[in-house]
Short mmCIF file of N, CA and C in Angstrom, two decimals:
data_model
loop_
_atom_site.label_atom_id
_atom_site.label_comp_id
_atom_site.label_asym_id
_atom_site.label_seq_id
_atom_site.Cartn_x
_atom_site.Cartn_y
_atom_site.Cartn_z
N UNK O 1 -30.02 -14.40 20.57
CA UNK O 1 -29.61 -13.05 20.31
C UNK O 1 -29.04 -12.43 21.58
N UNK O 2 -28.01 -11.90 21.36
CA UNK O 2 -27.20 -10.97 22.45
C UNK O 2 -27.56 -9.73 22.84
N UNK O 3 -27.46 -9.32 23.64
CA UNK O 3 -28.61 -7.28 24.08
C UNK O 3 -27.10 -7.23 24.90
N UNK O 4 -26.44 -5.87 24.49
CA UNK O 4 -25.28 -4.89 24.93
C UNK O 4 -25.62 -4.54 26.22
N UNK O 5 -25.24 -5.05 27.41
CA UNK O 5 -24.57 -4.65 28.85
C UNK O 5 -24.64 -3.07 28.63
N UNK O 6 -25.23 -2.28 30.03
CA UNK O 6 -25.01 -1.28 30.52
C UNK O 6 -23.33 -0.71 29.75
N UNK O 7 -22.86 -1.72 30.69
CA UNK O 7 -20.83 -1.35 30.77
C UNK O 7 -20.72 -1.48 29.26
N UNK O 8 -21.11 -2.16 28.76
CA UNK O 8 -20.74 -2.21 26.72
C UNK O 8 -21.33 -1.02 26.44
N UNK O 9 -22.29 -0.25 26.77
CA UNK O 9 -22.68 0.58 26.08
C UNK O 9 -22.18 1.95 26.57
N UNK O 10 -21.64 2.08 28.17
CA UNK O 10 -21.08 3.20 28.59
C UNK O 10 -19.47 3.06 27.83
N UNK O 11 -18.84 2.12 27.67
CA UNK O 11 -17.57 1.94 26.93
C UNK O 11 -17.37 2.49 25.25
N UNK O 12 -18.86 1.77 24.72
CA UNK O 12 -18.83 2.72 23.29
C UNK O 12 -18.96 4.00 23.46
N UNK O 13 -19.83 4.71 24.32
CA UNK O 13 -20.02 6.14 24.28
C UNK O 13 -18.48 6.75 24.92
N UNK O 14 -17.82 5.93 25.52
CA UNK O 14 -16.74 6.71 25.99
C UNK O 14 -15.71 6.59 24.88
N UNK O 15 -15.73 5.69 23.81
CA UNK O 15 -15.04 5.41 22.59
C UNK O 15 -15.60 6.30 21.47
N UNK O 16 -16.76 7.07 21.88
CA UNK O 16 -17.34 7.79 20.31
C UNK O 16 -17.35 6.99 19.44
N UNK O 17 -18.11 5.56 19.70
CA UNK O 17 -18.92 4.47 18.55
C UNK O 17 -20.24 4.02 18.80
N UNK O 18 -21.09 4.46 17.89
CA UNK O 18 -22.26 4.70 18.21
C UNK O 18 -22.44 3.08 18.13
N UNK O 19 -23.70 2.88 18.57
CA UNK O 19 -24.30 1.28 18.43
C UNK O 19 -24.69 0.59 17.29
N UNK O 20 -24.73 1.96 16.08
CA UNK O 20 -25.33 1.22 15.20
C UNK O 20 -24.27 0.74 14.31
N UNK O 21 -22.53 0.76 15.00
CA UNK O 21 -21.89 0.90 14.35
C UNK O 21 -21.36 -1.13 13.91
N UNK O 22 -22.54 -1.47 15.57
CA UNK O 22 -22.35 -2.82 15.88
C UNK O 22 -23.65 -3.98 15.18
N UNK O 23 -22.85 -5.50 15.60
CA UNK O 23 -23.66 -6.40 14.86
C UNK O 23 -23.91 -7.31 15.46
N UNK O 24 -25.22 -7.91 15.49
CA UNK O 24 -25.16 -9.28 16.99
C UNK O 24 -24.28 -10.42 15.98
N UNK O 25 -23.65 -10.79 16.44
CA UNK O 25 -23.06 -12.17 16.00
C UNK O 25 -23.37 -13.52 16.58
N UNK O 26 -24.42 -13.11 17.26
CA UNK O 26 -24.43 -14.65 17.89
C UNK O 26 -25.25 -15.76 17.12
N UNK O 27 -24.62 -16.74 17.23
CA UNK O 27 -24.99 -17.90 16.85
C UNK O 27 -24.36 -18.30 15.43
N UNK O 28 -23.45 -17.62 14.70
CA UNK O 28 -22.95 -17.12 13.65
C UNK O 28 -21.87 -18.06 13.45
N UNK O 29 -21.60 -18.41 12.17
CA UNK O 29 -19.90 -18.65 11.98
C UNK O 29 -19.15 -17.56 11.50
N UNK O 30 -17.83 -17.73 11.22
CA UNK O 30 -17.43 -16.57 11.14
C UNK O 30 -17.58 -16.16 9.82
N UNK O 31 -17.80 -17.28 8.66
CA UNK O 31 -17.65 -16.32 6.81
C UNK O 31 -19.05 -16.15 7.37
N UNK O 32 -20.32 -16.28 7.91
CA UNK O 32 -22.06 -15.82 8.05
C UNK O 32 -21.73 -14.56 8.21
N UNK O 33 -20.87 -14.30 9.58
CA UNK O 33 -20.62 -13.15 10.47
C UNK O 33 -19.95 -11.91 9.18
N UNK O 34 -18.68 -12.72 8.68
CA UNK O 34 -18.42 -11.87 8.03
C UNK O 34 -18.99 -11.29 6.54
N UNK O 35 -19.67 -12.03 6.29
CA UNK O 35 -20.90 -11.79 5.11
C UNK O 35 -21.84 -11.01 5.23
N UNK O 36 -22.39 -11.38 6.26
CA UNK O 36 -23.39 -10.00 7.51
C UNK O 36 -22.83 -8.80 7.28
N UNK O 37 -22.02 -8.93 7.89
CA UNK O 37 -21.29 -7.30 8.44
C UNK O 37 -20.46 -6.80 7.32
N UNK O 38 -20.17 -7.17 5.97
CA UNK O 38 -19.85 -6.64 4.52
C UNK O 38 -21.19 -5.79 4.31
N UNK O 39 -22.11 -7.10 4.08
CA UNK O 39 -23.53 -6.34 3.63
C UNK O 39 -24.15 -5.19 4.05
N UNK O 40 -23.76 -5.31 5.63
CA UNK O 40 -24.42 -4.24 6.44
C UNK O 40 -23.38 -3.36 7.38
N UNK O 41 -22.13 -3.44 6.40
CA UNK O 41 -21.40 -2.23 6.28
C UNK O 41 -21.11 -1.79 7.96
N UNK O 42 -21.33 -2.94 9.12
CA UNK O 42 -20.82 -2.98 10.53
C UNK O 42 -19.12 -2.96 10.86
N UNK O 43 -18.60 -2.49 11.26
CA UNK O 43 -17.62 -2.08 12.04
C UNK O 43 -16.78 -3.14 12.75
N UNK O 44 -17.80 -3.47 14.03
CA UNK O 44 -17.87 -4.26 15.52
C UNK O 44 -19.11 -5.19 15.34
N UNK O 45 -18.52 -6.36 16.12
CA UNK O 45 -19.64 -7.05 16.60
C UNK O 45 -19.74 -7.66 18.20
N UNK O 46 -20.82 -8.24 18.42
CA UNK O 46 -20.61 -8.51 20.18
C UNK O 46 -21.68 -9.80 19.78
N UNK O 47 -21.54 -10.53 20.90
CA UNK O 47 -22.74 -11.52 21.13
C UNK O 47 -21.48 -13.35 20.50
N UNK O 48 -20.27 -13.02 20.14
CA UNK O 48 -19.54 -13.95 19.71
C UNK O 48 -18.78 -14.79 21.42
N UNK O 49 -18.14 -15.09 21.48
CA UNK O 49 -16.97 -15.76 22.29
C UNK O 49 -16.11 -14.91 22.61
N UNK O 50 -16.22 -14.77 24.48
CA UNK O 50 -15.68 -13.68 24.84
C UNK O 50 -13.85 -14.00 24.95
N UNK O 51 -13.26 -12.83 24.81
CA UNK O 51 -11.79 -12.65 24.82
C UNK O 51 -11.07 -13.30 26.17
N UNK O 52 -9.60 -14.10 25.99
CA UNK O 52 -9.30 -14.66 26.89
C UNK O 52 -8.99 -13.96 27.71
N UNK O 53 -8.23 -12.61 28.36
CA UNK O 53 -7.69 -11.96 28.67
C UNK O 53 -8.77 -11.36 30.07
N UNK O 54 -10.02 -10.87 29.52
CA UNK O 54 -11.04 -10.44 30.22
C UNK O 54 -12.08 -10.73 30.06
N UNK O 55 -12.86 -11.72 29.18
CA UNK O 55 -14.17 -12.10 29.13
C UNK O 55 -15.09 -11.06 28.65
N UNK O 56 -14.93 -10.16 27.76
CA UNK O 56 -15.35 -8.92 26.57
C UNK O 56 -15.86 -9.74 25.34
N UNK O 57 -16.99 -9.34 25.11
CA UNK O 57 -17.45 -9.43 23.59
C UNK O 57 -17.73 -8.40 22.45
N UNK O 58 -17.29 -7.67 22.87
CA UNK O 58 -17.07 -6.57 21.69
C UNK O 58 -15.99 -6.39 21.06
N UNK O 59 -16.47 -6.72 19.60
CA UNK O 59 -15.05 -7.28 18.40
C UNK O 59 -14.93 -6.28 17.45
N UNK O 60 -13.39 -6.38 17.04
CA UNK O 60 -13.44 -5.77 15.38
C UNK O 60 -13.69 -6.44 14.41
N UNK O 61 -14.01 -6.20 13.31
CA UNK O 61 -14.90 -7.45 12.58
C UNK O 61 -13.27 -8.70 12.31
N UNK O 62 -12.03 -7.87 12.75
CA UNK O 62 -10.63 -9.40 12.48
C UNK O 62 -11.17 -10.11 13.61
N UNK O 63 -12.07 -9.85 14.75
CA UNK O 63 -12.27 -10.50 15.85
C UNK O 63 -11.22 -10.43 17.03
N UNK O 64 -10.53 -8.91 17.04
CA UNK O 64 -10.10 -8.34 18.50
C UNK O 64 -10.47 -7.88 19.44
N UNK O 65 -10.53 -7.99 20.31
CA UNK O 65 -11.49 -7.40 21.44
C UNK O 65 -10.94 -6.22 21.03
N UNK O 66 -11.74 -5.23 20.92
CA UNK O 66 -11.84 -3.74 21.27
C UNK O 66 -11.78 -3.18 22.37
N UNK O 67 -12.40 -3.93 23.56
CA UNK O 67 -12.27 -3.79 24.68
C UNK O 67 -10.65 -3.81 25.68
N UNK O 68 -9.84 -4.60 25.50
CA UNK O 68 -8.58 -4.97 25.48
C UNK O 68 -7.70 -3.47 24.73
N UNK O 69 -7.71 -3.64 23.33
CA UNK O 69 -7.00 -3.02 22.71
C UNK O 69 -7.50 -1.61 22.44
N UNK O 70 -7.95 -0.65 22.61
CA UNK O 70 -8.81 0.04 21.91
C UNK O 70 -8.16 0.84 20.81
N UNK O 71 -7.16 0.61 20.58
CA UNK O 71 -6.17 1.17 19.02
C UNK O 71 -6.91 0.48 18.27
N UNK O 72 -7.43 -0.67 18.08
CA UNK O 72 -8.62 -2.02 16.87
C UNK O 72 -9.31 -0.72 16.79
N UNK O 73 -10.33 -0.47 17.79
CA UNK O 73 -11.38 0.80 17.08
C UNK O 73 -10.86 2.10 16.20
N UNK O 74 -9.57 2.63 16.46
CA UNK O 74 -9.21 3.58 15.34
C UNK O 74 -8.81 3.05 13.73
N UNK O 75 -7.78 1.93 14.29
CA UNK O 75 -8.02 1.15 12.98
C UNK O 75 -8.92 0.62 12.27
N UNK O 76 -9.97 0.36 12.78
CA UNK O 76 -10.97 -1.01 11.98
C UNK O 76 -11.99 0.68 11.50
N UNK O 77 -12.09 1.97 12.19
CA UNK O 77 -12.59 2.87 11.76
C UNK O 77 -12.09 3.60 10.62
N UNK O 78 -10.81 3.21 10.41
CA UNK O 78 -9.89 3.78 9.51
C UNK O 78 -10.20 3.31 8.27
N UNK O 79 -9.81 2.18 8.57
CA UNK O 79 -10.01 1.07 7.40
C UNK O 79 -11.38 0.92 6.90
N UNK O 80 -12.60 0.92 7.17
CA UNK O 80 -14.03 0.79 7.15
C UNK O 80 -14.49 2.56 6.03
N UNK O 81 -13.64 3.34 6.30
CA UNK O 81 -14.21 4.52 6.13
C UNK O 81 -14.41 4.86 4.77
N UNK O 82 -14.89 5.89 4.37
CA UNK O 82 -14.85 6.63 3.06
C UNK O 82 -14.08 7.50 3.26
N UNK O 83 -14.02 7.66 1.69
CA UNK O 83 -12.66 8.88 1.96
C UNK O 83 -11.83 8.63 0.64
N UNK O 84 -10.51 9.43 0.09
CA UNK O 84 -9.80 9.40 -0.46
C UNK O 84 -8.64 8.62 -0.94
N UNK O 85 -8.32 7.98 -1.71
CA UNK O 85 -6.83 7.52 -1.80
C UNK O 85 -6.03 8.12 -3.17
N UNK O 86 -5.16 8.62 -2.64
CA UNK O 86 -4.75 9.73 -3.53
C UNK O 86 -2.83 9.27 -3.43
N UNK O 87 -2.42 9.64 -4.71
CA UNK O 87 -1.01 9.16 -5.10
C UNK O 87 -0.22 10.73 -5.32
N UNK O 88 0.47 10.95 -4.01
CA UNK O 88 1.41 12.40 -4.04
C UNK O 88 3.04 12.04 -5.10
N UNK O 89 3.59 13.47 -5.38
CA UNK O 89 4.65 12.91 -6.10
C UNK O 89 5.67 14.09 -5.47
N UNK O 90 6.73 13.96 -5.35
CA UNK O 90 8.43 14.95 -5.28
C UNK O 90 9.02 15.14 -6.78
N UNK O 91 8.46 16.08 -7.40
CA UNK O 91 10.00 16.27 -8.24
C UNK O 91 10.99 16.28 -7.71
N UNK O 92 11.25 16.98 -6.58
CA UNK O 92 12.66 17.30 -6.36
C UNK O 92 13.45 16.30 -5.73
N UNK O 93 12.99 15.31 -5.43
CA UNK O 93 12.82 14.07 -4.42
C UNK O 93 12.67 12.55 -5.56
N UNK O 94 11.90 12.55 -6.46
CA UNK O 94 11.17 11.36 -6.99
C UNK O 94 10.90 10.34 -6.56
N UNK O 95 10.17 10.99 -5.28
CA UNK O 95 9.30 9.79 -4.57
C UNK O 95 7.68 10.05 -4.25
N UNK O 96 6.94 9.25 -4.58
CA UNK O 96 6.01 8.60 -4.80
C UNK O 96 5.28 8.58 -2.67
N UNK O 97 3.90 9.11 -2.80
CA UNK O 97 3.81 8.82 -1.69
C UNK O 97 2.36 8.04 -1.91
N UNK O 98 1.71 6.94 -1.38
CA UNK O 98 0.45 6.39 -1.51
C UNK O 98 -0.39 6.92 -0.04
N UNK O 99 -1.28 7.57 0.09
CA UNK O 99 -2.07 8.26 1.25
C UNK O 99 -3.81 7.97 1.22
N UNK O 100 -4.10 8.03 1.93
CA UNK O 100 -5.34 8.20 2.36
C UNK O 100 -6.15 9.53 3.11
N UNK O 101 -7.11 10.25 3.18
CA UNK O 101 -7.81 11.29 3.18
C UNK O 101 -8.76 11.17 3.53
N UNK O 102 -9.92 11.82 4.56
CA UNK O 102 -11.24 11.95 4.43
C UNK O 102 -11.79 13.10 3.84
N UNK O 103 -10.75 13.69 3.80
CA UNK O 103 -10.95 15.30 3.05
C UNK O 103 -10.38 15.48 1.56
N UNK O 104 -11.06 16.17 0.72
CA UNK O 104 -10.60 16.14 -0.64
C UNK O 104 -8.81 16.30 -0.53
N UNK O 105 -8.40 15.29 -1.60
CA UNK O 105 -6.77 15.34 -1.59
C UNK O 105 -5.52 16.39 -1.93
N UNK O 106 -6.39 17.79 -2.35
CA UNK O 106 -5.93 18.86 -2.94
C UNK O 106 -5.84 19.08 -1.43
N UNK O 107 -6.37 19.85 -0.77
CA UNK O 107 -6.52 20.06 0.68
C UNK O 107 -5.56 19.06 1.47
N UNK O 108 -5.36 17.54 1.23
CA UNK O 108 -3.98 16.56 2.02
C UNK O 108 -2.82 17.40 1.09
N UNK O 109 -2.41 17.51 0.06
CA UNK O 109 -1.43 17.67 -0.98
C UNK O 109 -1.00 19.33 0.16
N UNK O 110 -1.73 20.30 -0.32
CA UNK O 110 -1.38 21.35 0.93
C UNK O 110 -0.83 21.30 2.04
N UNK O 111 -1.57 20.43 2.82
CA UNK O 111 -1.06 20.01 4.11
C UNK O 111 0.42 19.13 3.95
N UNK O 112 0.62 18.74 3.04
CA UNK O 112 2.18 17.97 2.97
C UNK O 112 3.02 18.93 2.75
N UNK O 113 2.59 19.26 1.96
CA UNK O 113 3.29 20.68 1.91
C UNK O 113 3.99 21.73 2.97
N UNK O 114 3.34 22.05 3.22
CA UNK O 114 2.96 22.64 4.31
C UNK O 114 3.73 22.51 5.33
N UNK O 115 3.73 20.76 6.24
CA UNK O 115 4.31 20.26 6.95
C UNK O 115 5.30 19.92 6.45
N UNK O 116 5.76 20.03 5.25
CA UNK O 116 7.19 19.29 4.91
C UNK O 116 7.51 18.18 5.16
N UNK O 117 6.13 17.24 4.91
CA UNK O 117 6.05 16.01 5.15
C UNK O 117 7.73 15.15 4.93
N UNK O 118 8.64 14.71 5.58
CA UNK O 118 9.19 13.80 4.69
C UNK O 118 10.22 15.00 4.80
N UNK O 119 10.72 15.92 5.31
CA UNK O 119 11.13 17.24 4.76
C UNK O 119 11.27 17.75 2.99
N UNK O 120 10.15 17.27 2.80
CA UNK O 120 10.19 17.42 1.70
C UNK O 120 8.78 18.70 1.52
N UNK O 121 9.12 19.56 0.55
CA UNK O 121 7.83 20.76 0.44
C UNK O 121 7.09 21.20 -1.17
N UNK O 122 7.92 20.25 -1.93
CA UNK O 122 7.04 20.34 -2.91
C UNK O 122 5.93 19.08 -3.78
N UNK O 123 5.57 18.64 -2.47
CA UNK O 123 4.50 17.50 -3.37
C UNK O 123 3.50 17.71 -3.52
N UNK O 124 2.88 17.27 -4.81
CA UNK O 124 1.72 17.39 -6.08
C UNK O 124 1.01 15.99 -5.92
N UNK O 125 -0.28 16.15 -5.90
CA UNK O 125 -1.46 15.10 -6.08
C UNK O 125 -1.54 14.99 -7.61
N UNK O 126 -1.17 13.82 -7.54
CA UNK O 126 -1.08 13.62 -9.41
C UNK O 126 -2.11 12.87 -9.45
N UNK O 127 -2.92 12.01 -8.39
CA UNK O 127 -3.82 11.56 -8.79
C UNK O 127 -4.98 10.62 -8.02
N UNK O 128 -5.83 10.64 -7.65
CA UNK O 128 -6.73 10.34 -6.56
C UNK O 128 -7.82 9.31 -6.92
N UNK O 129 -8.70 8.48 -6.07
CA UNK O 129 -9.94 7.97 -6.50
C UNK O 129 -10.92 8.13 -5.08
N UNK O 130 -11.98 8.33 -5.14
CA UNK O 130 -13.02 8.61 -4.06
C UNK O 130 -13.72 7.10 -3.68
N UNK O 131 -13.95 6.68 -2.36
CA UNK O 131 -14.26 5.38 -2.17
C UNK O 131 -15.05 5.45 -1.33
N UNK O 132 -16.12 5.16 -1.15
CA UNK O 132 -17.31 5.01 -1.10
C UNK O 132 -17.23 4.27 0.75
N UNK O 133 -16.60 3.45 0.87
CA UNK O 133 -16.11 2.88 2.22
C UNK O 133 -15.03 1.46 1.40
N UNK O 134 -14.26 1.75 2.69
CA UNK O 134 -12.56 0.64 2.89
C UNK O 134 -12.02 1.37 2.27
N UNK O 135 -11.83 2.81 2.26
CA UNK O 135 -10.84 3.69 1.40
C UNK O 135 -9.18 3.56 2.09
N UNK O 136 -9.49 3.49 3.36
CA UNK O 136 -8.00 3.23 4.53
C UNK O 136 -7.58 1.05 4.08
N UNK O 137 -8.39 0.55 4.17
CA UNK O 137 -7.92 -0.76 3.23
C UNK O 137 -7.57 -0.94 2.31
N UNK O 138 -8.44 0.28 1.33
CA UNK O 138 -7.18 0.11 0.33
C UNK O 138 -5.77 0.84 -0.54
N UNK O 139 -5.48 1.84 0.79
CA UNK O 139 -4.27 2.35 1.15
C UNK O 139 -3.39 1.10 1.25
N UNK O 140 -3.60 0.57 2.22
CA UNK O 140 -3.10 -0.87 3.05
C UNK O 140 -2.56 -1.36 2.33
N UNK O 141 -3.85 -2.14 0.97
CA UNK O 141 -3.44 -2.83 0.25
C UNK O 141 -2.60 -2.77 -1.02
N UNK O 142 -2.47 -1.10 -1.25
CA UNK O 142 -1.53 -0.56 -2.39
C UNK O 142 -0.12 -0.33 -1.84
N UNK O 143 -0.18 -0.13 -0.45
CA UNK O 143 1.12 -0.10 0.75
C UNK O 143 1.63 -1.62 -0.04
N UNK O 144 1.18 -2.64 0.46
CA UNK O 144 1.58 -3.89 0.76
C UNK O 144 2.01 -4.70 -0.77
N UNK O 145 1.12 -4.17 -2.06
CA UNK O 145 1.33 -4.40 -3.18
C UNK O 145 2.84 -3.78 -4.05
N UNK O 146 3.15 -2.56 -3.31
CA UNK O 146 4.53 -1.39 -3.68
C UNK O 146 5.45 -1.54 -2.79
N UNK O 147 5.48 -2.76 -1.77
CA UNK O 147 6.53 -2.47 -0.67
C UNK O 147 8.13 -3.14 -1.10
N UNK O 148 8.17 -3.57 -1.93
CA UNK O 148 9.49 -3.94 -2.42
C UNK O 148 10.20 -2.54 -3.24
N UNK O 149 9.31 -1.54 -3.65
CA UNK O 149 9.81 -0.17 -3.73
C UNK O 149 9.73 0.69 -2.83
N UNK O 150 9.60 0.11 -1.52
CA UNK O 150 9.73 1.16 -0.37
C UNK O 150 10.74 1.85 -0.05
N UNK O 151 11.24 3.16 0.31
CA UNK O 151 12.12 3.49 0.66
C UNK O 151 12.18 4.78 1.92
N UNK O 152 12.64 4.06 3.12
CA UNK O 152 12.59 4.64 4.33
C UNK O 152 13.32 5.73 4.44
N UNK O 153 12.63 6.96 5.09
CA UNK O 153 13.70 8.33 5.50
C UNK O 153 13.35 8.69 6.56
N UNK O 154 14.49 9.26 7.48
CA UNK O 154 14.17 9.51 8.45
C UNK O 154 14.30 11.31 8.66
N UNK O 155 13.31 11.75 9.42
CA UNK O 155 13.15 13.11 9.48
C UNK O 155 12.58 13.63 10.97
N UNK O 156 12.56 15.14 10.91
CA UNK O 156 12.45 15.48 12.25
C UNK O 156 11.08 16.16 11.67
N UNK O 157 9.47 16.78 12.56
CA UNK O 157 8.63 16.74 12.14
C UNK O 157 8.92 18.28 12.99
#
């Protein structure tokens, strides 16, 4: 079993990720590891095979050093979270937006609004589901399932 370094633990607190957000992995393969850390709903793990770059064991559960990258921790927090996935629409536009939320989607739908997301100012939440956690995964994965109907615009914010 692996015990978190001083420096691992001043690095999470300077990242705002608490410890319990982590999982020992040691001695683990990786479907154990990743079976573990489904069940017990972990984030990060440490105690695996440190990164070539700097010799860090603190991972995102894809197995990036966090330490190295620390954009992995907003993502793998993103993706891990609860929260909303909610389907905006343009009449005036007829485009389709797929989003994610931690805040109820009536409240995102406003804010698009609002901002003229897209310069666009009249989009409607036609329709949402609440997810319990991987609500940002499965944004991702409705992204990646609709991307042959993608259609890029470019705008000033």
């Amino acid at each position: 079993m692996a015990q978190l370094t001083i420096d691992q633990i001043h690095f999470l607190k300077s990242q705002n990720v608490s410890p319990s957000m982590l999982f020992d992995g040691s001695g683990l393969t990786k479907v154990q590891r990743d079976h573990a850390m489904e069940a017990l709903e972990k984030c990060f793990y440490y105690g695996g095979a440190p990164c070539i770059k700097a010799g860090h064991t603190l991972r995102s559960k894809a197995g990036h050093c966090i330490q190295c990258d620390t954009a992995k921790i907003a993502y793998q927090l993103r993706n891990s979270a609860s929260g909303y996935v909610y389907l905006a629409y343009s009449k005036s536009t007829k485009l389709s937006k797929v989003g994610f939320s931690k805040h109820h989607p009536q409240d995102r739908g406003e804010f698009l609004r609002k901002e003229a997301y897209g310069n666009i100012r009249d989009w409607d939440i036609k329709n949402f589901v609440q997810l319990p956690r991987e609500a940002g995964k499965k944004e991702f994965e409705i992204h990646a399932a609709l991307e042959k109907f993608r259609k890029s615009i470019t705008y000033e914010k």
